[in-house]
Short mmCIF file of C-alpha atoms in Angstrom, two decimals:
data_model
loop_
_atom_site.label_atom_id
_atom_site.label_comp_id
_atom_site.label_asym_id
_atom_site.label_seq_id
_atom_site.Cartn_x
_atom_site.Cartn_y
_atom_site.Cartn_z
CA UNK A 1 4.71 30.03 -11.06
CA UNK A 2 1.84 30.15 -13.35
CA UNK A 3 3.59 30.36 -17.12
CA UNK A 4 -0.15 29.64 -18.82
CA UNK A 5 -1.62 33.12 -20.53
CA UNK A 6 -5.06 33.44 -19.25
CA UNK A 7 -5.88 33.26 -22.98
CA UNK A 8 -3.85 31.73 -26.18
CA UNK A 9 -1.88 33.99 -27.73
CA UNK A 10 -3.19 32.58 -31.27
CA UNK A 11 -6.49 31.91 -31.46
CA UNK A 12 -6.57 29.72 -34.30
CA UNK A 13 -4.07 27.47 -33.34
CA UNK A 14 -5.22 24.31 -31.69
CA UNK A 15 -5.43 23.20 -28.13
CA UNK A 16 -2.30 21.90 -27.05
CA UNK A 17 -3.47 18.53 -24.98
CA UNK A 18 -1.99 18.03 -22.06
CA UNK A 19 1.42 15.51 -22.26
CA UNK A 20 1.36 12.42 -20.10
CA UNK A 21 3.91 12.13 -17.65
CA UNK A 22 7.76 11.23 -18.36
CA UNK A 23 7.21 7.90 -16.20
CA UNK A 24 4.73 6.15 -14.61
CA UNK A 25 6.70 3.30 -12.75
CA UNK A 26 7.87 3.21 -9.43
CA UNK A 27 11.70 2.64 -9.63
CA UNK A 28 12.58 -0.27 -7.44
CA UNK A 29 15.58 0.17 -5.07
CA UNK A 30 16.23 0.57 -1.72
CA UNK A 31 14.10 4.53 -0.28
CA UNK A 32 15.86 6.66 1.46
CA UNK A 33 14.90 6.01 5.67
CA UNK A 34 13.43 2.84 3.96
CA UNK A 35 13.04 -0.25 6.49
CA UNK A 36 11.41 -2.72 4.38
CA UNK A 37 13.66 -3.74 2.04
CA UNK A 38 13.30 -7.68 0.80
CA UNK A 39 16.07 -9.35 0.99
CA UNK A 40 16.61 -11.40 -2.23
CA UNK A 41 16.39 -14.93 -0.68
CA UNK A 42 13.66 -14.27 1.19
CA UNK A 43 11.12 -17.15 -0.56
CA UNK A 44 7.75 -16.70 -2.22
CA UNK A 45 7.11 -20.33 -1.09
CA UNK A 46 8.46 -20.64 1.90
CA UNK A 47 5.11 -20.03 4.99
CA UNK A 48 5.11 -18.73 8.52
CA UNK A 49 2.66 -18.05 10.57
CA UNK A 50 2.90 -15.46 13.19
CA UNK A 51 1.63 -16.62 16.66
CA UNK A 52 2.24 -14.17 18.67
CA UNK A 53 3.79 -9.98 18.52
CA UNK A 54 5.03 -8.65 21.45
CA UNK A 55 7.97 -6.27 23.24
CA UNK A 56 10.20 -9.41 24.07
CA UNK A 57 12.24 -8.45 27.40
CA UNK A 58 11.07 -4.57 26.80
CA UNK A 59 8.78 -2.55 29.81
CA UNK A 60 6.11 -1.00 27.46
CA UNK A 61 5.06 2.43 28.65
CA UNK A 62 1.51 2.56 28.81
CA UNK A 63 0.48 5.34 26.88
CA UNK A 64 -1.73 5.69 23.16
CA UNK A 65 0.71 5.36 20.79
CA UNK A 66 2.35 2.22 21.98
CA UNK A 67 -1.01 0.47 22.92
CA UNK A 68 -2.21 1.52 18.83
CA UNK A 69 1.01 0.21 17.17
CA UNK A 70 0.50 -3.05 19.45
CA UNK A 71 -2.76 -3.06 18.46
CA UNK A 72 -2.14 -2.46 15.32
CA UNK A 73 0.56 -5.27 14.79
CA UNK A 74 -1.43 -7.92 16.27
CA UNK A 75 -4.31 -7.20 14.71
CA UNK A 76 -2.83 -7.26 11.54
CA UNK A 77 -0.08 -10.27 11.58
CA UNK A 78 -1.43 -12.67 14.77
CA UNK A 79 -2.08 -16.13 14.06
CA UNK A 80 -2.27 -14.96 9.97
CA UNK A 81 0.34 -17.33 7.84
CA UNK A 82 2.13 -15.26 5.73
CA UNK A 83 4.57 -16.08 2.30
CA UNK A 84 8.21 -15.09 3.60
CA UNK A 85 8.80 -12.64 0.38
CA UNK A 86 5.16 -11.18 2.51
CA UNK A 87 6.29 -10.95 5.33
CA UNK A 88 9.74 -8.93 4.87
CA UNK A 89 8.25 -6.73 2.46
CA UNK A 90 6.12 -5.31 5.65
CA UNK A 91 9.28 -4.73 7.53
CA UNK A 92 9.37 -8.18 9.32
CA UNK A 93 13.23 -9.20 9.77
CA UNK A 94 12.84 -13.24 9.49
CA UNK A 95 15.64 -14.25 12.10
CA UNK A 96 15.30 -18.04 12.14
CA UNK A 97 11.84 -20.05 11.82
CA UNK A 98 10.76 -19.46 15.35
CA UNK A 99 11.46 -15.35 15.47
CA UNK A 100 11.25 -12.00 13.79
CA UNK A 101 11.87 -9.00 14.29
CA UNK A 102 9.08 -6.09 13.36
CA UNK A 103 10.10 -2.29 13.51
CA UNK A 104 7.17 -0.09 14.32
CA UNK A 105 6.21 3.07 16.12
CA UNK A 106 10.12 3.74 17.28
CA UNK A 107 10.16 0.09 18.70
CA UNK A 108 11.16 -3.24 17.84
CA UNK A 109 8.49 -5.74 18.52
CA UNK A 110 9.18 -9.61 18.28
CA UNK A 111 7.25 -11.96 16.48
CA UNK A 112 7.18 -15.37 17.79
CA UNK A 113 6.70 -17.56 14.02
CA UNK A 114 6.61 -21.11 13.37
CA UNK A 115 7.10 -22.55 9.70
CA UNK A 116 3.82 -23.48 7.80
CA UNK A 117 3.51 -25.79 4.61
CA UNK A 118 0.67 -23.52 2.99
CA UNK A 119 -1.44 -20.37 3.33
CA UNK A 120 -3.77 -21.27 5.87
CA UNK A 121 -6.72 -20.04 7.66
CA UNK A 122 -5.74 -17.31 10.22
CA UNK A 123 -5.89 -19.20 13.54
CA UNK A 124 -9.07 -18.74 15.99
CA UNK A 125 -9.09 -16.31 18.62
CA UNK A 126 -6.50 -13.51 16.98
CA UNK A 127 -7.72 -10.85 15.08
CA UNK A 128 -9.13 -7.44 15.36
CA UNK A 129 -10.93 -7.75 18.84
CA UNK A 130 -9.11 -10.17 20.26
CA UNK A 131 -6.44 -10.07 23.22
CA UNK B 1 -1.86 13.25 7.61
CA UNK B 2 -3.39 12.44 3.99
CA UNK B 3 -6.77 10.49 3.79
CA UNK B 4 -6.16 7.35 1.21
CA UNK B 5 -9.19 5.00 -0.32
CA UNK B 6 -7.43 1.71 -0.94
CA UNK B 7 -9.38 -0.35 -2.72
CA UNK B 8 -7.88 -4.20 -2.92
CA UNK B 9 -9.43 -7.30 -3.65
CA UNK B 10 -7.23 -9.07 -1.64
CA UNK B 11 -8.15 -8.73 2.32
CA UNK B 12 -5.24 -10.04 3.72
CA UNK B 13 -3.04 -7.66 1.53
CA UNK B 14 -5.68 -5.03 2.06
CA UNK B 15 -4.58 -5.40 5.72
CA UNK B 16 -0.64 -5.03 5.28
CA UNK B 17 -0.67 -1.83 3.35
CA UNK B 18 -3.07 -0.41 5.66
CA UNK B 19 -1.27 -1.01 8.26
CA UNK B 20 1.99 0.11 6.10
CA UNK B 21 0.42 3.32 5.22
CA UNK B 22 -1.15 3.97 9.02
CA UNK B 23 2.72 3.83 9.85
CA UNK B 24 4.03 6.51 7.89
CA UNK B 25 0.79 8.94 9.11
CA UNK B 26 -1.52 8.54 6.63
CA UNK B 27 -5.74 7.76 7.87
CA UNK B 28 -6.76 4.68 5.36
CA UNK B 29 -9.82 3.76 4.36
CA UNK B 30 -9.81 -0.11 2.31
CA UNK B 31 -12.69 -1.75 1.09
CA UNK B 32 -12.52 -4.16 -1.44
CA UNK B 33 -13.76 -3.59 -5.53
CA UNK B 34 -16.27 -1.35 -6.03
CA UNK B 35 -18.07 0.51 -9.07
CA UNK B 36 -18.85 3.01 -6.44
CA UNK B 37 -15.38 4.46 -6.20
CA UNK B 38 -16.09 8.13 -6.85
CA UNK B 39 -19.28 7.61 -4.12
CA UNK B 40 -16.36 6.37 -1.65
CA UNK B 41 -13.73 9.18 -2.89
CA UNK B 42 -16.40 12.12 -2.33
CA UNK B 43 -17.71 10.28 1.46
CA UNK B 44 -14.06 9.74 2.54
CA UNK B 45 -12.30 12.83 1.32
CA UNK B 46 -9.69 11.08 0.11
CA UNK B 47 -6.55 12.78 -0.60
CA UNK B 48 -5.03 9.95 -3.08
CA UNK B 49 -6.75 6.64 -4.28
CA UNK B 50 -4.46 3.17 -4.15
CA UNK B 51 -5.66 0.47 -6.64
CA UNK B 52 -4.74 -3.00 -6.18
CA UNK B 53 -6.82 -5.59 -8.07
CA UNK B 54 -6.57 -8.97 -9.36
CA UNK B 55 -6.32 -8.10 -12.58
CA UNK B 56 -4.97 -4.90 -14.08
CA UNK B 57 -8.15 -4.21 -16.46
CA UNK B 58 -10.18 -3.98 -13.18
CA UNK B 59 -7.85 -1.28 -11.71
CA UNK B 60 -7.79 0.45 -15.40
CA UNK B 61 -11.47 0.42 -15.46
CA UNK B 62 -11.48 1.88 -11.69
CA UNK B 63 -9.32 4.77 -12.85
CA UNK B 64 -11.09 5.73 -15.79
CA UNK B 65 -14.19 6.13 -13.82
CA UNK B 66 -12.70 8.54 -11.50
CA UNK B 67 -11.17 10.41 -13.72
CA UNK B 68 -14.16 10.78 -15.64
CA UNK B 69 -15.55 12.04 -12.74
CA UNK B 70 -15.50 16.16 -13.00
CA UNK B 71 -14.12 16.52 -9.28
CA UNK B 72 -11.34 14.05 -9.53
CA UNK B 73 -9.72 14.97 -12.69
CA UNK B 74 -6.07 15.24 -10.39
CA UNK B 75 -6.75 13.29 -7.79
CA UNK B 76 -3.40 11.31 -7.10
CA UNK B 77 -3.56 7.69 -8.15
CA UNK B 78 -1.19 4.57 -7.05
CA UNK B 79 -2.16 1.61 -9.18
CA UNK B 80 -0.27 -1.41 -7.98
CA UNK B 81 0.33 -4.13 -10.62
CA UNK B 82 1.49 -7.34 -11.89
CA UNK B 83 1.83 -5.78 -15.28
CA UNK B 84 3.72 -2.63 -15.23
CA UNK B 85 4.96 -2.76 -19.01
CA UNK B 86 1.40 -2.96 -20.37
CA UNK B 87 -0.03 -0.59 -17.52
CA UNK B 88 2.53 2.08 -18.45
CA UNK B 89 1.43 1.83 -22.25
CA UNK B 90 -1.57 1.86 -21.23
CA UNK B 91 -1.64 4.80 -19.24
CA UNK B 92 0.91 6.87 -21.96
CA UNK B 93 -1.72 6.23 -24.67
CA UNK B 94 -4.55 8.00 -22.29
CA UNK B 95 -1.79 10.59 -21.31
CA UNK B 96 -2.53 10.48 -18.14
CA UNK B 97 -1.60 12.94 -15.59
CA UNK B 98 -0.79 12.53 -11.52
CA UNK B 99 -0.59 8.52 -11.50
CA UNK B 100 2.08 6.33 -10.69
CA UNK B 101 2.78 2.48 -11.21
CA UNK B 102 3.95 0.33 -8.37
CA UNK B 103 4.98 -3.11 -9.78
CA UNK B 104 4.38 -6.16 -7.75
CA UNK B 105 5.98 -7.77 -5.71
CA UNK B 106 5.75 -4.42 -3.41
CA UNK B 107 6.66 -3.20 -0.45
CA UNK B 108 4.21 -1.02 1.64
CA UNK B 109 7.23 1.78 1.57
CA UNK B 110 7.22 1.69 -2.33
CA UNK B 111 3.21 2.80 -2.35
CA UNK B 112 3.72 5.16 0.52
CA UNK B 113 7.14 6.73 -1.42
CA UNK B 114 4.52 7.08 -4.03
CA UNK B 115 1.99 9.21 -2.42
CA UNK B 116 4.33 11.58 -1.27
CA UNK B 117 5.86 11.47 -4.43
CA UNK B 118 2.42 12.59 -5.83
CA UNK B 119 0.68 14.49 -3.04
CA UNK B 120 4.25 16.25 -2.74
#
């Protein structure tokens, strides 16, 4: 509902400016439906770098939607060395050092990992492109 | 599905909330920083702008240029930061109006629980 007057009711009274708003930071905490919480031990210095995403023992079905999120998840993570604290804060669940576990589209899609000392340069032949 | 400019200096972060945000529905456009912001906002008809830069003055000086801008006066704005105490001062003492602070570290659902928040 519209509660302004098309025109103030005293003239001669001053503009009112407009008041900021109550808050301006995102609370933290978990979202409702959220998936990407970060666990507390998961390490800002602590590197893995994702070699390879894929549907583990799944049968994809062959249609748009899977082949995008696919797409989409290897294009983004492949061969790209990630800080853990990174890496769970886009939804990856870090299992151990060699797997995780990355919930996308409906599906789970595994992430074959391997522990890395450093950022590093994503590998050669991943990427956007690449297959 | 909302159209979102992201702007972030950092590519490989750039990546991850693109790919976060293309996973709850939204169509995201990321380039990296740019004086050209309201250029990008009018050629992508973005719904909602996402700043993420280095520093917090760069993403302050981003938003005051689009909201200078006549046509973007409400235009929903995510400003991610490593500074959200100062940012929030900062933003009370320009009263500003449809803007919200994500502090860092983040998670991609934090800036897209923020967007809804603001595009309702």
């Amino acid at each position: 509902m519209n509660t302004k007057a098309s025109t103030p009711a005293h003239p001669a009274e001053p503009e009112v400016e407009p008041e900021g708003q109550e808050s301006y930071i995102v609370t933290e905490g978990k979202k409702r439906g959220s998936t990407r919480d970060v666990r507390p031990e998961a390490a800002f210095d602590r590197y893995y770098t994702v070699l390879r995403v894929h549907a583990g023992d799944a049968i994809l079905t062959d249609n748009w939607h899977t082949n995008e999120v696919l797409d989409h998840a290897r294009n983004n993570f492949e061969g790209v060395t990630f800080a853990m604290r990174t890496l769970e804060a886009w939804g990856a669940m870090i299992e151990n050092d060699r797997r995780a576990y990355y919930t996308a589209g409906g599906r789970v899609w595994v992430m074959d990992i391997e522990p890395c000392e450093g950022k590093k340069k994503r590998l050669p032949g991943t990427g956007p492109g690449k297959k | 599905m909302r159209r979102i400019l992201l702007i972030d200096d950092t590519p490989e972060i750039a990546e991850l909330l693109t790919f976060a945000l293309r996973d709850r529905g939204h169509e995201v456009f990321a380039t990296g920083y740019t004086p050209t912001v309201n250029e990008l906002i009018l050629e992508q008809h973005a719904d909602a702008l996402v700043l993420d830069c280095t520093a917090y003055d760069m993403s302050e000086a981003l938003f005051d240029m689009v909201r200078h801008h006549p046509n973007h006066t409400e235009l929903p704005i995510i400003i991610i930061s490593d500074t959200p105490e100062i940012a929030d001062l900062s933003l009370r003492s320009r009263k500003a109006q449809k803007v919200l602070l994500v502090p860092k570290p983040f998670t991609g659902s934090q800036v897209a629980n923020a967007i809804d928040q603001l595009l309702g």
